[in-house]
mmCIF file of N, CA, C and O in Angstrom:
data_model
loop_
_atom_site.group_PDB
_atom_site.id
_atom_site.type_symbol
_atom_site.label_atom_id
_atom_site.label_comp_id
_atom_site.label_asym_id
_atom_site.label_seq_id
_atom_site.Cartn_x
_atom_site.Cartn_y
_atom_site.Cartn_z
ATOM 1 N N MET A 1 30.014 -21.367 -53.616
ATOM 2 C CA MET A 1 28.664 -21.132 -52.980
ATOM 3 C C MET A 1 27.840 -22.427 -53.320
ATOM 4 O O MET A 1 27.951 -23.075 -54.309
ATOM 5 N N ILE A 2 26.939 -22.698 -52.400
ATOM 6 C CA ILE A 2 26.059 -23.820 -52.533
ATOM 7 C C ILE A 2 24.594 -23.266 -52.796
ATOM 8 O O ILE A 2 24.144 -22.353 -52.205
ATOM 9 N N PHE A 3 24.098 -23.911 -53.832
ATOM 10 C CA PHE A 3 22.649 -23.606 -54.255
ATOM 11 C C PHE A 3 21.768 -24.806 -54.090
ATOM 12 O O PHE A 3 22.192 -25.962 -54.496
ATOM 13 N N LYS A 4 20.585 -24.570 -53.657
ATOM 14 C CA LYS A 4 19.552 -25.657 -53.622
ATOM 15 C C LYS A 4 18.680 -25.432 -54.729
ATOM 16 O O LYS A 4 18.040 -24.341 -54.956
ATOM 17 N N VAL A 5 18.547 -26.459 -55.608
ATOM 18 C CA VAL A 5 17.719 -26.357 -56.853
ATOM 19 C C VAL A 5 16.423 -27.148 -56.616
ATOM 20 O O VAL A 5 16.515 -28.343 -56.395
ATOM 21 N N TYR A 6 15.305 -26.548 -56.844
ATOM 22 C CA TYR A 6 14.014 -27.194 -56.743
ATOM 23 C C TYR A 6 13.634 -27.447 -58.254
ATOM 24 O O TYR A 6 13.628 -26.603 -59.079
ATOM 25 N N TYR A 7 13.419 -28.760 -58.552
ATOM 26 C CA TYR A 7 13.029 -29.104 -59.922
ATOM 27 C C TYR A 7 12.112 -30.278 -59.980
ATOM 28 O O TYR A 7 11.749 -30.913 -59.001
ATOM 29 N N GLN A 8 11.552 -30.476 -61.211
ATOM 30 C CA GLN A 8 10.624 -31.605 -61.480
ATOM 31 C C GLN A 8 11.109 -32.290 -62.755
ATOM 32 O O GLN A 8 11.616 -31.671 -63.674
ATOM 33 N N GLU A 9 10.847 -33.603 -62.809
ATOM 34 C CA GLU A 9 11.171 -34.423 -63.972
ATOM 35 C C GLU A 9 9.909 -35.013 -64.498
ATOM 36 O O GLU A 9 8.972 -35.311 -63.703
ATOM 37 N N PRO A 10 9.731 -35.235 -65.689
ATOM 38 C CA PRO A 10 10.475 -34.638 -66.877
ATOM 39 C C PRO A 10 10.085 -33.216 -67.060
ATOM 40 O O PRO A 10 9.071 -32.722 -66.701
ATOM 41 N N GLY A 11 10.982 -32.514 -67.724
ATOM 42 C CA GLY A 11 10.841 -31.121 -67.974
ATOM 43 C C GLY A 11 9.693 -30.664 -68.922
ATOM 44 O O GLY A 11 9.338 -29.542 -68.972
ATOM 45 N N ASN A 12 9.110 -31.669 -69.680
ATOM 46 C CA ASN A 12 8.114 -31.321 -70.672
ATOM 47 C C ASN A 12 6.655 -31.534 -70.087
ATOM 48 O O ASN A 12 5.719 -31.446 -70.800
ATOM 49 N N GLU A 13 6.510 -31.843 -68.810
ATOM 50 C CA GLU A 13 5.226 -32.071 -68.235
ATOM 51 C C GLU A 13 4.805 -30.821 -67.382
ATOM 52 O O GLU A 13 5.662 -30.031 -67.003
ATOM 53 N N VAL A 14 3.550 -30.641 -67.129
ATOM 54 C CA VAL A 14 3.005 -29.583 -66.247
ATOM 55 C C VAL A 14 3.501 -29.855 -64.855
ATOM 56 O O VAL A 14 3.429 -30.959 -64.354
ATOM 57 N N PRO A 15 4.074 -28.831 -64.193
ATOM 58 C CA PRO A 15 4.595 -28.951 -62.853
ATOM 59 C C PRO A 15 3.518 -29.291 -61.821
ATOM 60 O O PRO A 15 2.338 -28.692 -61.862
ATOM 61 N N ILE A 16 3.765 -30.276 -60.952
ATOM 62 C CA ILE A 16 2.892 -30.635 -59.888
ATOM 63 C C ILE A 16 3.713 -30.597 -58.577
ATOM 64 O O ILE A 16 4.703 -31.237 -58.480
ATOM 65 N N ARG A 17 3.264 -29.796 -57.609
ATOM 66 C CA ARG A 17 3.997 -29.540 -56.422
ATOM 67 C C ARG A 17 4.510 -30.814 -55.743
ATOM 68 O O ARG A 17 5.578 -30.877 -55.261
ATOM 69 N N GLU A 18 3.651 -31.769 -55.661
ATOM 70 C CA GLU A 18 4.068 -33.025 -54.949
ATOM 71 C C GLU A 18 5.192 -33.810 -55.638
ATOM 72 O O GLU A 18 5.756 -34.694 -55.042
ATOM 73 N N ARG A 19 5.500 -33.407 -56.812
ATOM 74 C CA ARG A 19 6.645 -34.140 -57.543
ATOM 75 C C ARG A 19 7.913 -33.359 -57.500
ATOM 76 O O ARG A 19 8.832 -33.729 -58.168
ATOM 77 N N THR A 20 7.937 -32.309 -56.769
ATOM 78 C CA THR A 20 9.203 -31.468 -56.715
ATOM 79 C C THR A 20 10.276 -32.162 -55.965
ATOM 80 O O THR A 20 10.099 -32.741 -54.894
ATOM 81 N N LYS A 21 11.387 -32.153 -56.521
ATOM 82 C CA LYS A 21 12.634 -32.723 -55.953
ATOM 83 C C LYS A 21 13.690 -31.680 -55.752
ATOM 84 O O LYS A 21 13.579 -30.519 -56.299
ATOM 85 N N THR A 22 14.797 -31.968 -55.068
ATOM 86 C CA THR A 22 15.838 -30.967 -54.835
ATOM 87 C C THR A 22 17.184 -31.593 -55.143
ATOM 88 O O THR A 22 17.378 -32.771 -54.984
ATOM 89 N N MET A 23 18.145 -30.718 -55.445
ATOM 90 C CA MET A 23 19.517 -31.160 -55.541
ATOM 91 C C MET A 23 20.368 -29.986 -55.047
ATOM 92 O O MET A 23 19.907 -28.793 -55.154
ATOM 93 N N PHE A 24 21.570 -30.263 -54.691
ATOM 94 C CA PHE A 24 22.474 -29.253 -54.230
ATOM 95 C C PHE A 24 23.598 -29.124 -55.225
ATOM 96 O O PHE A 24 24.163 -30.080 -55.594
ATOM 97 N N VAL A 25 23.955 -27.795 -55.606
ATOM 98 C CA VAL A 25 24.903 -27.628 -56.639
ATOM 99 C C VAL A 25 25.936 -26.610 -56.069
ATOM 100 O O VAL A 25 25.536 -25.586 -55.514
ATOM 101 N N GLU A 26 27.216 -26.815 -56.284
ATOM 102 C CA GLU A 26 28.240 -25.884 -55.980
ATOM 103 C C GLU A 26 28.609 -25.109 -57.242
ATOM 104 O O GLU A 26 28.974 -25.703 -58.263
ATOM 105 N N ALA A 27 28.499 -23.837 -57.271
ATOM 106 C CA ALA A 27 28.815 -23.027 -58.410
ATOM 107 C C ALA A 27 29.120 -21.600 -57.962
ATOM 108 O O ALA A 27 28.870 -21.229 -56.819
ATOM 109 N N GLU A 28 29.605 -20.787 -58.928
ATOM 110 C CA GLU A 28 30.010 -19.403 -58.617
ATOM 111 C C GLU A 28 28.782 -18.516 -58.532
ATOM 112 O O GLU A 28 28.787 -17.547 -57.728
ATOM 113 N N ALA A 29 27.684 -18.806 -59.291
ATOM 114 C CA ALA A 29 26.510 -17.914 -59.229
ATOM 115 C C ALA A 29 25.256 -18.711 -59.776
ATOM 116 O O ALA A 29 25.486 -19.789 -60.428
ATOM 117 N N GLU A 30 24.178 -18.195 -59.574
ATOM 118 C CA GLU A 30 22.902 -18.946 -60.017
ATOM 119 C C GLU A 30 22.907 -19.144 -61.474
ATOM 120 O O GLU A 30 22.445 -20.115 -62.023
ATOM 121 N N ARG A 31 23.393 -18.072 -62.212
ATOM 122 C CA ARG A 31 23.463 -18.178 -63.737
ATOM 123 C C ARG A 31 24.206 -19.428 -64.135
ATOM 124 O O ARG A 31 23.806 -20.110 -65.088
ATOM 125 N N TYR A 32 25.347 -19.770 -63.484
ATOM 126 C CA TYR A 32 26.105 -20.949 -63.873
ATOM 127 C C TYR A 32 25.364 -22.247 -63.560
ATOM 128 O O TYR A 32 25.442 -23.215 -64.318
ATOM 129 N N VAL A 33 24.551 -22.241 -62.494
ATOM 130 C CA VAL A 33 23.779 -23.358 -62.093
ATOM 131 C C VAL A 33 22.773 -23.693 -63.273
ATOM 132 O O VAL A 33 22.634 -24.700 -63.840
ATOM 133 N N ARG A 34 22.013 -22.611 -63.665
ATOM 134 C CA ARG A 34 21.027 -22.767 -64.736
ATOM 135 C C ARG A 34 21.664 -23.175 -66.107
ATOM 136 O O ARG A 34 21.129 -24.010 -66.807
ATOM 137 N N GLU A 35 22.814 -22.673 -66.365
ATOM 138 C CA GLU A 35 23.437 -22.959 -67.632
ATOM 139 C C GLU A 35 23.877 -24.446 -67.715
ATOM 140 O O GLU A 35 23.699 -25.147 -68.636
ATOM 141 N N LYS A 36 24.475 -24.958 -66.556
ATOM 142 C CA LYS A 36 24.951 -26.280 -66.573
ATOM 143 C C LYS A 36 23.755 -27.326 -66.513
ATOM 144 O O LYS A 36 23.988 -28.433 -66.977
ATOM 145 N N LEU A 37 22.604 -26.916 -65.997
ATOM 146 C CA LEU A 37 21.505 -27.833 -65.916
ATOM 147 C C LEU A 37 20.486 -27.763 -67.049
ATOM 148 O O LEU A 37 19.640 -28.574 -67.126
ATOM 149 N N LYS A 38 20.809 -26.919 -67.975
ATOM 150 C CA LYS A 38 19.844 -26.696 -69.075
ATOM 151 C C LYS A 38 19.751 -27.882 -70.061
ATOM 152 O O LYS A 38 18.766 -28.116 -70.625
ATOM 153 N N ASP A 39 20.786 -28.692 -70.039
ATOM 154 C CA ASP A 39 20.815 -29.907 -70.929
ATOM 155 C C ASP A 39 20.048 -31.067 -70.378
ATOM 156 O O ASP A 39 19.746 -32.056 -71.070
ATOM 157 N N ARG A 40 19.741 -30.964 -69.045
ATOM 158 C CA ARG A 40 19.008 -32.074 -68.443
ATOM 159 C C ARG A 40 17.497 -31.945 -68.742
ATOM 160 O O ARG A 40 17.048 -30.804 -68.933
ATOM 161 N N ASN A 41 16.784 -32.945 -68.672
ATOM 162 C CA ASN A 41 15.347 -32.969 -68.905
ATOM 163 C C ASN A 41 14.565 -32.742 -67.648
ATOM 164 O O ASN A 41 13.915 -33.527 -67.131
ATOM 165 N N ILE A 42 14.833 -31.470 -67.124
ATOM 166 C CA ILE A 42 14.162 -31.103 -65.879
ATOM 167 C C ILE A 42 13.582 -29.690 -65.977
ATOM 168 O O ILE A 42 14.039 -28.940 -66.768
ATOM 169 N N ASN A 43 12.533 -29.435 -65.202
ATOM 170 C CA ASN A 43 11.882 -28.149 -65.075
ATOM 171 C C ASN A 43 12.364 -27.517 -63.816
ATOM 172 O O ASN A 43 11.918 -27.932 -62.733
ATOM 173 N N ILE A 44 13.205 -26.529 -63.935
ATOM 174 C CA ILE A 44 13.753 -25.835 -62.690
ATOM 175 C C ILE A 44 12.749 -24.854 -62.169
ATOM 176 O O ILE A 44 12.337 -23.931 -62.908
ATOM 177 N N GLU A 45 12.312 -25.004 -60.931
ATOM 178 C CA GLU A 45 11.311 -24.104 -60.322
ATOM 179 C C GLU A 45 12.075 -22.894 -59.639
ATOM 180 O O GLU A 45 11.607 -21.808 -59.779
ATOM 181 N N LEU A 46 13.127 -23.234 -58.864
ATOM 182 C CA LEU A 46 13.812 -22.284 -58.061
ATOM 183 C C LEU A 46 15.224 -22.616 -57.834
ATOM 184 O O LEU A 46 15.493 -23.796 -57.626
ATOM 185 N N VAL A 47 16.054 -21.628 -57.835
ATOM 186 C CA VAL A 47 17.507 -21.862 -57.490
ATOM 187 C C VAL A 47 17.754 -20.888 -56.332
ATOM 188 O O VAL A 47 17.572 -19.713 -56.450
ATOM 189 N N GLN A 48 18.058 -21.432 -55.156
ATOM 190 C CA GLN A 48 18.187 -20.659 -53.950
ATOM 191 C C GLN A 48 19.588 -20.819 -53.345
ATOM 192 O O GLN A 48 20.028 -22.003 -53.194
ATOM 193 N N ARG A 49 20.306 -19.723 -53.152
ATOM 194 C CA ARG A 49 21.569 -19.857 -52.468
ATOM 195 C C ARG A 49 21.329 -20.147 -50.965
ATOM 196 O O ARG A 49 20.503 -19.475 -50.382
ATOM 197 N N ILE A 50 22.100 -21.054 -50.427
ATOM 198 C CA ILE A 50 21.931 -21.357 -49.018
ATOM 199 C C ILE A 50 23.338 -21.203 -48.317
ATOM 200 O O ILE A 50 24.364 -21.426 -48.903
ATOM 201 N N GLN A 51 23.240 -20.731 -47.072
ATOM 202 C CA GLN A 51 24.418 -20.443 -46.351
ATOM 203 C C GLN A 51 24.115 -20.426 -44.860
ATOM 204 O O GLN A 51 22.876 -20.507 -44.476
ATOM 205 N N GLY A 52 25.147 -20.430 -44.002
ATOM 206 C CA GLY A 52 24.949 -20.303 -42.603
ATOM 207 C C GLY A 52 24.120 -21.412 -41.946
ATOM 208 O O GLY A 52 24.334 -22.578 -42.267
ATOM 209 N N ALA A 53 23.119 -21.123 -41.097
ATOM 210 C CA ALA A 53 22.304 -22.060 -40.368
ATOM 211 C C ALA A 53 21.530 -22.973 -41.427
ATOM 212 O O ALA A 53 21.299 -24.147 -41.149
ATOM 213 N N HIS A 54 21.087 -22.370 -42.492
ATOM 214 C CA HIS A 54 20.271 -23.114 -43.399
ATOM 215 C C HIS A 54 21.138 -24.229 -44.099
ATOM 216 O O HIS A 54 20.696 -25.376 -44.203
ATOM 217 N N LEU A 55 22.345 -23.902 -44.400
ATOM 218 C CA LEU A 55 23.336 -24.871 -44.969
ATOM 219 C C LEU A 55 23.608 -25.921 -44.035
ATOM 220 O O LEU A 55 23.623 -27.120 -44.266
ATOM 221 N N GLU A 56 23.903 -25.545 -42.730
ATOM 222 C CA GLU A 56 24.186 -26.571 -41.724
ATOM 223 C C GLU A 56 23.050 -27.480 -41.500
ATOM 224 O O GLU A 56 23.290 -28.690 -41.355
ATOM 225 N N TYR A 57 21.863 -26.969 -41.587
ATOM 226 C CA TYR A 57 20.645 -27.882 -41.426
ATOM 227 C C TYR A 57 20.588 -28.811 -42.579
ATOM 228 O O TYR A 57 20.328 -30.023 -42.406
ATOM 229 N N GLU A 58 20.715 -28.370 -43.786
ATOM 230 C CA GLU A 58 20.676 -29.225 -44.974
ATOM 231 C C GLU A 58 21.732 -30.283 -44.985
ATOM 232 O O GLU A 58 21.551 -31.406 -45.378
ATOM 233 N N GLN A 59 22.999 -29.978 -44.432
ATOM 234 C CA GLN A 59 24.024 -30.900 -44.346
ATOM 235 C C GLN A 59 23.846 -32.064 -43.421
ATOM 236 O O GLN A 59 24.389 -33.130 -43.585
ATOM 237 N N GLN A 60 22.902 -31.918 -42.566
ATOM 238 C CA GLN A 60 22.579 -33.002 -41.557
ATOM 239 C C GLN A 60 21.646 -34.059 -42.271
ATOM 240 O O GLN A 60 21.512 -35.139 -41.687
ATOM 241 N N ASN A 61 21.077 -33.759 -43.347
ATOM 242 C CA ASN A 61 20.193 -34.692 -44.069
ATOM 243 C C ASN A 61 21.054 -35.779 -44.719
ATOM 244 O O ASN A 61 22.048 -35.574 -45.264
ATOM 245 N N VAL A 62 20.557 -37.010 -44.582
ATOM 246 C CA VAL A 62 21.334 -38.193 -45.158
ATOM 247 C C VAL A 62 21.436 -38.131 -46.690
ATOM 248 O O VAL A 62 22.463 -38.565 -47.239
ATOM 249 N N ASP A 63 20.511 -37.444 -47.287
ATOM 250 C CA ASP A 63 20.456 -37.392 -48.740
ATOM 251 C C ASP A 63 21.339 -36.163 -49.293
ATOM 252 O O ASP A 63 21.290 -35.896 -50.548
ATOM 253 N N TYR A 64 22.058 -35.488 -48.430
ATOM 254 C CA TYR A 64 22.708 -34.244 -48.850
ATOM 255 C C TYR A 64 23.986 -34.667 -49.701
ATOM 256 O O TYR A 64 24.889 -35.291 -49.149
ATOM 257 N N LYS A 65 23.967 -34.359 -50.957
ATOM 258 C CA LYS A 65 25.061 -34.570 -51.852
ATOM 259 C C LYS A 65 25.293 -33.323 -52.616
ATOM 260 O O LYS A 65 24.279 -32.820 -53.178
ATOM 261 N N VAL A 66 26.388 -32.871 -52.889
ATOM 262 C CA VAL A 66 26.664 -31.630 -53.679
ATOM 263 C C VAL A 66 27.209 -32.030 -55.025
ATOM 264 O O VAL A 66 28.191 -32.730 -55.158
ATOM 265 N N LEU A 67 26.560 -31.468 -56.061
ATOM 266 C CA LEU A 67 26.997 -31.625 -57.372
ATOM 267 C C LEU A 67 27.847 -30.457 -57.813
ATOM 268 O O LEU A 67 27.426 -29.277 -57.724
ATOM 269 N N GLU A 68 29.087 -30.799 -58.131
ATOM 270 C CA GLU A 68 30.065 -29.656 -58.540
ATOM 271 C C GLU A 68 30.000 -29.454 -60.013
ATOM 272 O O GLU A 68 30.230 -30.417 -60.776
ATOM 273 N N ILE A 69 29.709 -28.252 -60.437
ATOM 274 C CA ILE A 69 29.671 -27.937 -61.866
ATOM 275 C C ILE A 69 30.595 -26.814 -62.215
ATOM 276 O O ILE A 69 30.940 -26.007 -61.361
#
């Protein structure tokens, strides 16, 4: 499954919407995504499973890269 992770760097600052970044992660479940990313210095806002038309749309973006964990 592919998950879209909304996050901010660094993880110890107050979240500001304009600084939100995204990454795509391939994992079995949302729990595994959060476990693997907990060592990074990021503040995870949302982990969203994407599929179907939403996934196809995201794949058209030039910055679309999947992190396998």
